[in-house]
mmCIF file of C-alpha atoms and ligand atoms in Angstrom:
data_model
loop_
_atom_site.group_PDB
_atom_site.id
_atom_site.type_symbol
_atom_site.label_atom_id
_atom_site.label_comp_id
_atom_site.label_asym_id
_atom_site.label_seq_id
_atom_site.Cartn_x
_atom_site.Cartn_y
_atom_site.Cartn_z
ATOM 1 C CA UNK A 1 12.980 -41.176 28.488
ATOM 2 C CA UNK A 2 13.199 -37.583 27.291
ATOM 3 C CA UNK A 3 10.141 -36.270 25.724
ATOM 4 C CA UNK A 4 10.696 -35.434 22.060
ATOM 5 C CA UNK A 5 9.574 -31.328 23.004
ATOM 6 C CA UNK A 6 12.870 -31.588 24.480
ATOM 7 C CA UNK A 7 14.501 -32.242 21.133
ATOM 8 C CA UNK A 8 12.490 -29.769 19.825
ATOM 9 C CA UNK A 9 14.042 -27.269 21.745
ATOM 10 C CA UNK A 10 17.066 -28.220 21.064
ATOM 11 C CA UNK A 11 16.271 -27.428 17.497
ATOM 12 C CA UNK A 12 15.725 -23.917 18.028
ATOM 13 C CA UNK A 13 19.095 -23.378 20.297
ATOM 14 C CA UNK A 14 21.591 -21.974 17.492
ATOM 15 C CA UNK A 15 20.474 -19.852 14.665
ATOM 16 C CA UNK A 16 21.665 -22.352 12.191
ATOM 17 C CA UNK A 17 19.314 -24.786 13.471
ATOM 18 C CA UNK A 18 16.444 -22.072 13.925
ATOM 19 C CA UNK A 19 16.758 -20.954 10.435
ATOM 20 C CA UNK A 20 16.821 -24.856 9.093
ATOM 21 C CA UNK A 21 13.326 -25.138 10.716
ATOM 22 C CA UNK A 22 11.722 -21.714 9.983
ATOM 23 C CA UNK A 23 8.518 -21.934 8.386
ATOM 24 C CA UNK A 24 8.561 -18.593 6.767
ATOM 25 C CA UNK A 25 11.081 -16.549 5.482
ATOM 26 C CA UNK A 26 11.109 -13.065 4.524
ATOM 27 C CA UNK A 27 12.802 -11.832 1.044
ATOM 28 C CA UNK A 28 13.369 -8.189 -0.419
ATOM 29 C CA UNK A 29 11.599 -9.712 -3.405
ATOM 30 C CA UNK A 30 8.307 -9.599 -2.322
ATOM 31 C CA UNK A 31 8.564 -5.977 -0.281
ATOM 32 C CA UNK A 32 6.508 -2.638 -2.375
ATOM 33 C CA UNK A 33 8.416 0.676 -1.340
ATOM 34 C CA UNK A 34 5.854 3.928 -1.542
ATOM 35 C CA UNK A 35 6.985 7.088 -2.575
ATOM 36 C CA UNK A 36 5.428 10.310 -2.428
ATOM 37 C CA UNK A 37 6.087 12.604 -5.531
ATOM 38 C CA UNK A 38 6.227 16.200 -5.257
ATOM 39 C CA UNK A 39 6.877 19.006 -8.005
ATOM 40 C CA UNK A 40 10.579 20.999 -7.712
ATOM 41 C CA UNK A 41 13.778 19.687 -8.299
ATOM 42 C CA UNK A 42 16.421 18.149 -5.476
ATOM 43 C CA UNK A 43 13.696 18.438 -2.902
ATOM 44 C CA UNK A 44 13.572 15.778 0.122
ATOM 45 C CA UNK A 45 11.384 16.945 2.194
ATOM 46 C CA UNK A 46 11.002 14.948 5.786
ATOM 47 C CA UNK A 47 7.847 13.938 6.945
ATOM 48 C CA UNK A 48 7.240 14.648 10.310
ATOM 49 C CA UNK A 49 4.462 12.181 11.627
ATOM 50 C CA UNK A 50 6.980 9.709 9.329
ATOM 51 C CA UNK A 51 10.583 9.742 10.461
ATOM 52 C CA UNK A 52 12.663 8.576 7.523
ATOM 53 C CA UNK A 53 10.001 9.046 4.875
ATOM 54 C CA UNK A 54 10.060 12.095 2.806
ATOM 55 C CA UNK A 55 7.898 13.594 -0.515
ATOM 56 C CA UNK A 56 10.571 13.399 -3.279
ATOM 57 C CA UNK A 57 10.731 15.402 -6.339
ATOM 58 C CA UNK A 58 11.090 13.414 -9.706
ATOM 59 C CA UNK A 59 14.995 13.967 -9.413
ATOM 60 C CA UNK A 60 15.066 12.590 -5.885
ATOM 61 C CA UNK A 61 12.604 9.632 -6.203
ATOM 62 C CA UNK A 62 15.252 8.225 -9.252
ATOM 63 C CA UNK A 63 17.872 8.206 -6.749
ATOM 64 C CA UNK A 64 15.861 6.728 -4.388
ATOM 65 C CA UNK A 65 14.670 3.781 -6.923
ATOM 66 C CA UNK A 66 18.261 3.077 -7.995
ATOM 67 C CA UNK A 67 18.888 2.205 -4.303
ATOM 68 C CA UNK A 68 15.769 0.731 -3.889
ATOM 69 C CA UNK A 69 16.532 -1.595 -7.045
ATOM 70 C CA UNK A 70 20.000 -2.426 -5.282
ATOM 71 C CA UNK A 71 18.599 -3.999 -2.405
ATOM 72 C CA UNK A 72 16.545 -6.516 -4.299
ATOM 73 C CA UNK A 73 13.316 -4.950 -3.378
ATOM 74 C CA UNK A 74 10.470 -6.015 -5.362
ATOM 75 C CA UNK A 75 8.734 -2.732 -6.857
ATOM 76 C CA UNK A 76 7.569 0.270 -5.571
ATOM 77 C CA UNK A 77 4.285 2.503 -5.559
ATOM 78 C CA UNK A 78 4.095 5.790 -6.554
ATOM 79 C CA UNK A 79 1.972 8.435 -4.544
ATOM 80 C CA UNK A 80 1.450 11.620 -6.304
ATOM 81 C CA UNK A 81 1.789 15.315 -4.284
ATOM 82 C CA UNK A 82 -0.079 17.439 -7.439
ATOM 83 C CA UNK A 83 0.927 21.280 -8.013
ATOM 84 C CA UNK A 84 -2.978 22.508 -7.785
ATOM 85 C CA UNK A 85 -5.957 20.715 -6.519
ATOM 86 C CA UNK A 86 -9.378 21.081 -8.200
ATOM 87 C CA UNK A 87 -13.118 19.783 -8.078
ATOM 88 C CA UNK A 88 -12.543 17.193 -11.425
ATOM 89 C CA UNK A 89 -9.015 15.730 -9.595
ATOM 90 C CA UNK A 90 -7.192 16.796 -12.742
ATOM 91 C CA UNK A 91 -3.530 15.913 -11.857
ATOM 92 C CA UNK A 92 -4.725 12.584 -11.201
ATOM 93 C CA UNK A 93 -5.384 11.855 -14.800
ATOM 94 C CA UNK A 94 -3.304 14.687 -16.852
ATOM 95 C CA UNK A 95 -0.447 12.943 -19.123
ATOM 96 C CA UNK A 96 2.173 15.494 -17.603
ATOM 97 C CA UNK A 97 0.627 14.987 -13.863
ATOM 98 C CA UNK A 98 3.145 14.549 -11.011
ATOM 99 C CA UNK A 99 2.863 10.319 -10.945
ATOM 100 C CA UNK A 100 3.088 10.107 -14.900
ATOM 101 C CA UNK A 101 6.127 12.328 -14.837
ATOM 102 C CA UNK A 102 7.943 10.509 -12.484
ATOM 103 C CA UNK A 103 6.681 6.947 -13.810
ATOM 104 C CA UNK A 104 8.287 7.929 -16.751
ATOM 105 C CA UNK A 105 11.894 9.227 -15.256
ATOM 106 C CA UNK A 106 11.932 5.755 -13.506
ATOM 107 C CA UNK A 107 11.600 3.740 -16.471
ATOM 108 C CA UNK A 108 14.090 5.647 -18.032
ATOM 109 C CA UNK A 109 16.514 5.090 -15.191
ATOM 110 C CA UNK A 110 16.055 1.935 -13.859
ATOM 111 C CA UNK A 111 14.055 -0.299 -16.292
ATOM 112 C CA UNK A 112 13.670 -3.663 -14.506
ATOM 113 C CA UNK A 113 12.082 -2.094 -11.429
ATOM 114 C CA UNK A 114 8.062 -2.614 -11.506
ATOM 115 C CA UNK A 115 6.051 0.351 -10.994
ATOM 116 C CA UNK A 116 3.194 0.390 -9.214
ATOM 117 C CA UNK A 117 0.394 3.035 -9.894
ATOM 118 C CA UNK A 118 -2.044 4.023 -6.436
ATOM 119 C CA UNK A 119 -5.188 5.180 -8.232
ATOM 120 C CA UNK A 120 -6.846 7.578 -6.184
ATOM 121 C CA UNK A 121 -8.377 11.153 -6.825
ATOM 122 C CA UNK A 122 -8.113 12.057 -2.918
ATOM 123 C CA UNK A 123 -4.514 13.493 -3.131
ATOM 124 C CA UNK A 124 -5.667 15.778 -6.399
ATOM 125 C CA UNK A 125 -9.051 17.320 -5.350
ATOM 126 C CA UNK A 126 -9.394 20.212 -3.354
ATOM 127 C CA UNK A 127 -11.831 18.506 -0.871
ATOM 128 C CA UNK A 128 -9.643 15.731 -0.527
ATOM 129 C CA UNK A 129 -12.183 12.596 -1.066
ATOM 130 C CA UNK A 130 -11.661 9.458 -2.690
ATOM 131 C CA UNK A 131 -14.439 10.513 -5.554
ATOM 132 C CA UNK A 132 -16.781 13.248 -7.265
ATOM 133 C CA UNK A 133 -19.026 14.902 -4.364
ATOM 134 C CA UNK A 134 -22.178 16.886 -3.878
ATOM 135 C CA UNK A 135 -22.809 19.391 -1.137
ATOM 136 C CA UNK A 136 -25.836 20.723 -0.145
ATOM 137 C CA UNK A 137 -25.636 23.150 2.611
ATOM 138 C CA UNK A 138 -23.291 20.862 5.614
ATOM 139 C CA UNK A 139 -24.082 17.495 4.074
ATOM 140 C CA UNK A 140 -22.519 15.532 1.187
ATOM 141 C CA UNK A 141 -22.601 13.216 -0.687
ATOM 142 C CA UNK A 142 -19.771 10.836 -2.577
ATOM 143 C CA UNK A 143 -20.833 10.270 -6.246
ATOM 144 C CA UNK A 144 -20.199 6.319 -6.847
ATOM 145 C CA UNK A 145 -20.860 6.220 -10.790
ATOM 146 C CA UNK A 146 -19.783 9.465 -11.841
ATOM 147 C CA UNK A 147 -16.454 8.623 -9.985
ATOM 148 C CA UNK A 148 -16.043 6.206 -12.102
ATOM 149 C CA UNK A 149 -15.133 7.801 -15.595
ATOM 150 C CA UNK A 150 -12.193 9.846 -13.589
ATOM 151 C CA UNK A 151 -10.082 6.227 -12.010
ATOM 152 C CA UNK A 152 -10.514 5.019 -15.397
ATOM 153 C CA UNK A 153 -8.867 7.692 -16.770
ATOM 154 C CA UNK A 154 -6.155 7.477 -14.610
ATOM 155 C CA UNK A 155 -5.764 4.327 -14.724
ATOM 156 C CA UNK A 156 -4.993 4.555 -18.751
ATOM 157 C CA UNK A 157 -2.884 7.445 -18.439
ATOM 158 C CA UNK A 158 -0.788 5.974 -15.732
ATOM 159 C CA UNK A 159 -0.239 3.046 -17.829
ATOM 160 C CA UNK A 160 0.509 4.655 -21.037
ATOM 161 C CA UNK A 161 3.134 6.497 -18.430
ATOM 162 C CA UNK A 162 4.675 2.911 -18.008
ATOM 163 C CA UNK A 163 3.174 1.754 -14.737
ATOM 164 C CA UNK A 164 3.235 -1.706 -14.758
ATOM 165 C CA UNK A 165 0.458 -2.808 -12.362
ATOM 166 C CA UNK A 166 -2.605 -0.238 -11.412
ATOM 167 C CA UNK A 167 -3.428 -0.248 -7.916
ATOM 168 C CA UNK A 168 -7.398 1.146 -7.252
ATOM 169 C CA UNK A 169 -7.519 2.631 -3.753
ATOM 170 C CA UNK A 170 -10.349 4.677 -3.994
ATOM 171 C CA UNK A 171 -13.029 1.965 -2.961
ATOM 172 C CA UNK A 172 -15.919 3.348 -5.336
ATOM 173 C CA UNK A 173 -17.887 0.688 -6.187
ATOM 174 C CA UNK A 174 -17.577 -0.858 -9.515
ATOM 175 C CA UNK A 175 -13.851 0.230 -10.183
ATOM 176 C CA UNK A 176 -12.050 -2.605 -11.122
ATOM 177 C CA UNK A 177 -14.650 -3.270 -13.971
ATOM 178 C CA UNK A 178 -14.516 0.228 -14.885
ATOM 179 C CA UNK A 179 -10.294 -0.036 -15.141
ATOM 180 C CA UNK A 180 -10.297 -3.353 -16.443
ATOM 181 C CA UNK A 181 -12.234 -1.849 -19.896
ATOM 182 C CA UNK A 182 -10.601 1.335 -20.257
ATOM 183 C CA UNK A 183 -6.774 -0.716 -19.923
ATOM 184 C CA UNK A 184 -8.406 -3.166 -22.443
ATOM 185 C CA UNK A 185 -10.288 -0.083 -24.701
ATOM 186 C CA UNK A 186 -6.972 1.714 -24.869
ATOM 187 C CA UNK A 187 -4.021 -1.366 -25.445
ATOM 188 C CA UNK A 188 -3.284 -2.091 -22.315
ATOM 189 C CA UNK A 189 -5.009 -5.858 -21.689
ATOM 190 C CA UNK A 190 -2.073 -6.908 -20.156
ATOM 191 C CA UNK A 191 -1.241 -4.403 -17.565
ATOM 192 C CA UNK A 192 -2.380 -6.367 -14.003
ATOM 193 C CA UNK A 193 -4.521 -4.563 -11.876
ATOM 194 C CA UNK A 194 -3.628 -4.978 -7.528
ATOM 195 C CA UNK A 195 -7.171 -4.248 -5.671
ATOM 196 C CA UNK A 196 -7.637 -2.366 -2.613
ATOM 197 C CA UNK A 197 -10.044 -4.912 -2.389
ATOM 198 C CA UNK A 198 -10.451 -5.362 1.458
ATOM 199 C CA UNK A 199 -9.447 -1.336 2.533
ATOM 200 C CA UNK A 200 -10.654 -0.084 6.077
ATOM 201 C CA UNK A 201 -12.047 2.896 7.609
ATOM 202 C CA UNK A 202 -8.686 3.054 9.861
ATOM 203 C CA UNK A 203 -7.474 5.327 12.287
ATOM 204 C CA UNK A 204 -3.908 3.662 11.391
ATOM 205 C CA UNK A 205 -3.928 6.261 7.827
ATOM 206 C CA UNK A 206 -3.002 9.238 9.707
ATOM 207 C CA UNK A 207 0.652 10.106 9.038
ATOM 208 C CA UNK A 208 -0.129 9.212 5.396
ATOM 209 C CA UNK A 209 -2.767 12.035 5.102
ATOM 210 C CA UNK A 210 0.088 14.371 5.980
ATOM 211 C CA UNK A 211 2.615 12.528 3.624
ATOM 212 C CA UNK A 212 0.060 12.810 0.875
ATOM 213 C CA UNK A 213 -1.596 16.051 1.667
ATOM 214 C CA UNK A 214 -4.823 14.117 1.467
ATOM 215 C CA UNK A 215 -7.044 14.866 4.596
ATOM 216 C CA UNK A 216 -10.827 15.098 3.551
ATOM 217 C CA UNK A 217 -11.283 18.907 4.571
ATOM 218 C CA UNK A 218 -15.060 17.593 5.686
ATOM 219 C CA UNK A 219 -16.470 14.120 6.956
ATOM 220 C CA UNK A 220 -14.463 11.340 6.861
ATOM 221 C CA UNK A 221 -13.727 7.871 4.644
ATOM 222 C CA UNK A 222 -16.804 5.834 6.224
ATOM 223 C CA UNK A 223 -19.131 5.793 3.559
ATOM 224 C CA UNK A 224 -16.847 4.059 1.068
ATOM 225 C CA UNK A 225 -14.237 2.364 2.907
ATOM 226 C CA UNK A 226 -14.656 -0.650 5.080
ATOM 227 C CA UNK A 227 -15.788 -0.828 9.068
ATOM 228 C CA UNK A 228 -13.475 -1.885 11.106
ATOM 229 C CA UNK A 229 -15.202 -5.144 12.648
ATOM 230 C CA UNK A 230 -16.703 -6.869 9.312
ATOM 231 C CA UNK A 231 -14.422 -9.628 8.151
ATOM 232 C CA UNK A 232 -17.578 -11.391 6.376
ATOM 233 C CA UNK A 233 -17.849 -8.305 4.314
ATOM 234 C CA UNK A 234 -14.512 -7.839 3.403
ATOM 235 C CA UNK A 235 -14.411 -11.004 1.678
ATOM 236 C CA UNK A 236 -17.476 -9.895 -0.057
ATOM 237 C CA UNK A 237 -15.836 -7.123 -1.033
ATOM 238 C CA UNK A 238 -12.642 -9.386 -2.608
ATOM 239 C CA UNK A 239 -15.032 -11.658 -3.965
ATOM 240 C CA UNK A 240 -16.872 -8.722 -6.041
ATOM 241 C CA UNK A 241 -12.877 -7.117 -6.858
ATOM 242 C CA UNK A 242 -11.910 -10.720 -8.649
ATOM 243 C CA UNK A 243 -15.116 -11.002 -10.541
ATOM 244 C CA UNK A 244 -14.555 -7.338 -12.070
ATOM 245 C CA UNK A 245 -11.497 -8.643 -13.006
ATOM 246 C CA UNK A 246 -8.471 -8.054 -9.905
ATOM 247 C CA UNK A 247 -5.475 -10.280 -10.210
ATOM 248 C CA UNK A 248 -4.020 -9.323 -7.221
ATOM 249 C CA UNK A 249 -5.611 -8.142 -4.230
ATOM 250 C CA UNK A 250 -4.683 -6.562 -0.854
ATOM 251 C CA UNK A 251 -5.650 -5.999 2.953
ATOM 252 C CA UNK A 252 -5.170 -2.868 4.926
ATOM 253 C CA UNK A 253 -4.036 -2.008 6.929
ATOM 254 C CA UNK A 254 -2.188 -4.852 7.952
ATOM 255 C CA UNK A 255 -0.956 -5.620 11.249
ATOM 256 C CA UNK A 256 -4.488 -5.176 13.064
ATOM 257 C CA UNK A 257 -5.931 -7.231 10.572
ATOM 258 C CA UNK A 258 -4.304 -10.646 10.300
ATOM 259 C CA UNK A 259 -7.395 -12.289 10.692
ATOM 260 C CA UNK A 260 -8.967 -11.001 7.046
ATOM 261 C CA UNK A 261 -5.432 -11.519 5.533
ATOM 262 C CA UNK A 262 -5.475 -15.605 6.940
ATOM 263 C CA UNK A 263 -9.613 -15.786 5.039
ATOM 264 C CA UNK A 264 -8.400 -14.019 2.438
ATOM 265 C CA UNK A 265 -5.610 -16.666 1.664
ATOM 266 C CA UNK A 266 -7.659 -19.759 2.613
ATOM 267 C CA UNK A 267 -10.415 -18.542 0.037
ATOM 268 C CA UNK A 268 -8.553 -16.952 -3.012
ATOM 269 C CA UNK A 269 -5.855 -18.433 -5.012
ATOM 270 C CA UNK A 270 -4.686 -15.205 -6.533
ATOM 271 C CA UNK A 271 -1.478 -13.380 -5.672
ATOM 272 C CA UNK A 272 -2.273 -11.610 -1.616
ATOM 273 C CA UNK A 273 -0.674 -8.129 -0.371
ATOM 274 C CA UNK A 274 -1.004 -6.182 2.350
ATOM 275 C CA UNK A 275 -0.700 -2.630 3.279
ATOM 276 C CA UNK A 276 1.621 -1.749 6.402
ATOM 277 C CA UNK A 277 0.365 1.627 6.528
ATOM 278 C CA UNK A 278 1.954 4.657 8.046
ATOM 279 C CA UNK A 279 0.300 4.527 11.116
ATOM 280 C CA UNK A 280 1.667 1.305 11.771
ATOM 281 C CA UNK A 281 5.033 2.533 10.769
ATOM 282 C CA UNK A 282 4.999 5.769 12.753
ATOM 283 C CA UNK A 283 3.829 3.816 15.855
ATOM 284 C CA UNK A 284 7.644 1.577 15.685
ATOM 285 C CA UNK A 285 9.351 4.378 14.961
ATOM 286 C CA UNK A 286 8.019 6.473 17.801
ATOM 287 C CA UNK A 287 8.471 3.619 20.432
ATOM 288 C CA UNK A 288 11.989 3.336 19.031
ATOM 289 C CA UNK A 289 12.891 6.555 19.052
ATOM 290 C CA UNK A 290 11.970 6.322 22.793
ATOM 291 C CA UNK A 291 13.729 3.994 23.984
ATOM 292 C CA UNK A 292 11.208 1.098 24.256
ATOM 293 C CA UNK A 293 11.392 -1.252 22.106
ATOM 294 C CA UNK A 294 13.756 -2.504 19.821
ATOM 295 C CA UNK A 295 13.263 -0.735 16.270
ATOM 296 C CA UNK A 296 14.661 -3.958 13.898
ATOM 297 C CA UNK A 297 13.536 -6.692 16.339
ATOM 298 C CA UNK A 298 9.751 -5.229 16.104
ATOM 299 C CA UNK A 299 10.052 -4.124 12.560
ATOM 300 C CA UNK A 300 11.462 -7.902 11.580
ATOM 301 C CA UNK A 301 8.615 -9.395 14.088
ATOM 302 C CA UNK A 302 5.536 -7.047 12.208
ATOM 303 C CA UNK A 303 6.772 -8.118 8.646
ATOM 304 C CA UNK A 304 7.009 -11.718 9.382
ATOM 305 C CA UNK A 305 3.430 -11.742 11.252
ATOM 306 C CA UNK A 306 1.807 -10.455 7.929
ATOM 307 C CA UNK A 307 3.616 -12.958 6.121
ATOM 308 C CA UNK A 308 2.421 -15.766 8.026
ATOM 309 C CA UNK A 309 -0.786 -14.738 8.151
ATOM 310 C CA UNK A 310 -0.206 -15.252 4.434
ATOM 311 C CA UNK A 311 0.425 -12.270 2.730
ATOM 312 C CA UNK A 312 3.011 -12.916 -0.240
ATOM 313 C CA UNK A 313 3.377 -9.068 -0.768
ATOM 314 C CA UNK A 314 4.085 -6.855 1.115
ATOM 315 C CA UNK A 315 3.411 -2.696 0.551
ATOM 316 C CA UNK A 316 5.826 -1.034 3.742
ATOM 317 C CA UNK A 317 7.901 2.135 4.634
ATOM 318 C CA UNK A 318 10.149 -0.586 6.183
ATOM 319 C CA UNK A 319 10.981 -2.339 2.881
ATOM 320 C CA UNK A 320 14.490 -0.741 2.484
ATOM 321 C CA UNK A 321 15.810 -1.329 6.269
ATOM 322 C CA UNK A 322 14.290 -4.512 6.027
ATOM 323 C CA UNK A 323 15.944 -5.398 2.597
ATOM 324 C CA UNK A 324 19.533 -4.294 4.341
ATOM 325 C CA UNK A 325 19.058 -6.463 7.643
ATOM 326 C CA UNK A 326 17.902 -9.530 5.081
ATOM 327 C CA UNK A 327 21.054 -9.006 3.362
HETATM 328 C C1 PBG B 1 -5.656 6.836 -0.828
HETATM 329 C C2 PBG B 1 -4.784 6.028 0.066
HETATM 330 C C3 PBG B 1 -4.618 6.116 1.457
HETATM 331 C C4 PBG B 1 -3.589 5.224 1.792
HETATM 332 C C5 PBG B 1 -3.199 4.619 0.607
HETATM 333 N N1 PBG B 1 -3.963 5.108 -0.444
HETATM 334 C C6 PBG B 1 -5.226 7.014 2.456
HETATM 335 C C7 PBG B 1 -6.655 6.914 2.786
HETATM 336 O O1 PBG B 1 -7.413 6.082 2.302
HETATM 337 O O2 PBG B 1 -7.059 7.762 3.580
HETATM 338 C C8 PBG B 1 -3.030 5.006 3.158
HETATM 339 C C9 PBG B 1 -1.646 4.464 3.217
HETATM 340 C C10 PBG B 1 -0.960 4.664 4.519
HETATM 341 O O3 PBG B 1 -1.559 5.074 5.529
HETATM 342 O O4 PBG B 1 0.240 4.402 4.559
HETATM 343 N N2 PBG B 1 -7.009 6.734 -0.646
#
């Protein structure tokens, strides 16, 4: 008598009968492209620590969303690249900053596509943290509250620039509430805020703080965004995001954290990203461009392990390779 985990093998022999029995499937639909906005005109400028990802000007970043809208690909998430820096993170929040410019371009150009807003003040002050701080002699100090009034702001005056869903990345505490009444103060109760909610202190950003020009010039992220080994507080941390009011919330980085993106589904019924950040991009393409391992098999493999973990969306550098290998 043959055992039946012969049949089963048999099952997975052709790739019609693989795909009949494959218990997740990946779509363009549910991939977020970032883009990284830059002042000029025609500029596409390569990132080196990011092969194949560049800071676009306004003019450039349409292109790019017309293709990007081709492929089925299910929104994209702007990054801004601000002319000056200052102490107050003033291009984060001004009504002709670099994001609300080209927010506004992209509607114009390719309506359907949903915009996605990264709220952040890192990229647009000159010390390059997340929020407001105070130094006193070497140390410093990250001010929570006062933090506050500034996301908000930008959070308004991205959506008033047509972003469809704001996406808090800053990991003050208290932000989602914060957004959720200025969208609501100013007309906007039904743009959807997409929380950072579960955001690590990770090694993984590092390509991205050249992409974005955001590097903290002193200290590091510790203070406000997650350690590394606390799952338990992460979902703390979700749990607090959807009682301010999240709709959507994410994990990231991804890959080394499947285990918080598997809780996070089992516990909350609300719409689950995750972040494959640029570190885990630049590590495939590097191995690639080596030689040592197979650029679309691992890329396809990563994507599909988020997935299955049980992340619906998914925010990656990969989404428009992906999108043309999906078909
Ligand atoms: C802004 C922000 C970061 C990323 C997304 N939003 C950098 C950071 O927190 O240092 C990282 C994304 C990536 O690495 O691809 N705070």
């Amino acid at each position: 008598m043959a055992f039946p985990i012969t049949r089963m093998r048999r099952l997975r022999r052709t790739e019609s009968l693989r795909s009949l029995v494959r218990e997740t499937r990946l779509s363009p639909a549910g991939f977020i492209y970032p883009l990284f906005i830059c002042p000029g005109e025609g500029i596409r400028k390569p990132i080196g620590s990011m092969p194949g990802v560049f800071n676009l000007s306004v003019d450039e970043a349409v292109k790019e969303c017309c293709e990007v809208a081709a492929l089925g690909i299910g929104g994209i998430i702007l990054f801004g690249l601000p002319e000056a820096k200052d102490e107050a993170a003033t291009g984060a929040w001004a009504d002709d900053g670099i994001v609300q410019r080209a927010a506004r371009a992209i509607k114009l150009a390719v309506p359907n596509l949903l915009i996605m807003g990264d709220v952040c003040l890192c990229e647009y002050m000159s010390h390059g943290h997340c929020g407001i701080i105070v130094k006193s002699g070497d140390d410093y100090e990250i001010q929570n509250d006062p933090s506050l009034a500034i996301l908000a702001k930008t959070a308004v005056s991205q959506a008033r620039a047509g972003i469809d869903i704001i996406a808090p990345s800053d990991m003050m505490d208290g932000r989602v509430a914060a957004i959720r009444a200025a969208l609501d103060g100013s007309g906007f109760s039904d743009t959807p805020i997409l929380s950072y909610a579960a955001k690590f202190a990770s090694g993984f950003y590092g390509p991205f703080r050249e992409a974005a020009d955001s590097a903290p010039a002193f200290g590091d992220r510790r203070s406000y965004q997650m350690d590394p080994p606390n799952l338990r507080e992460a979902m703390r941390e979700i749990e607090l995001d959807l009682a301010e009011g999240a709709d959507m919330i994410m994990v990231k980085p991804a890959l080394a954290y499947l285990d918080v993106i598997a809780e996070a589904r089992r516990r909350f019924d609300v719409p689950l990203s995750a972040y494959q950040v640029s570190g885990e991009y630049a590590m495939i393409q590097a191995a690639a461009q080596n030689g040592w391992i197979d650029r679309e098999r691992v890329m396809m493999e990563s994507l599909i392990a988020i997935q299955r973990a049980g992340a619906s969306i998914i925010l990656t550098y990969f989404a428009k390779d992906a999108a043309r290998l999906l078909g």
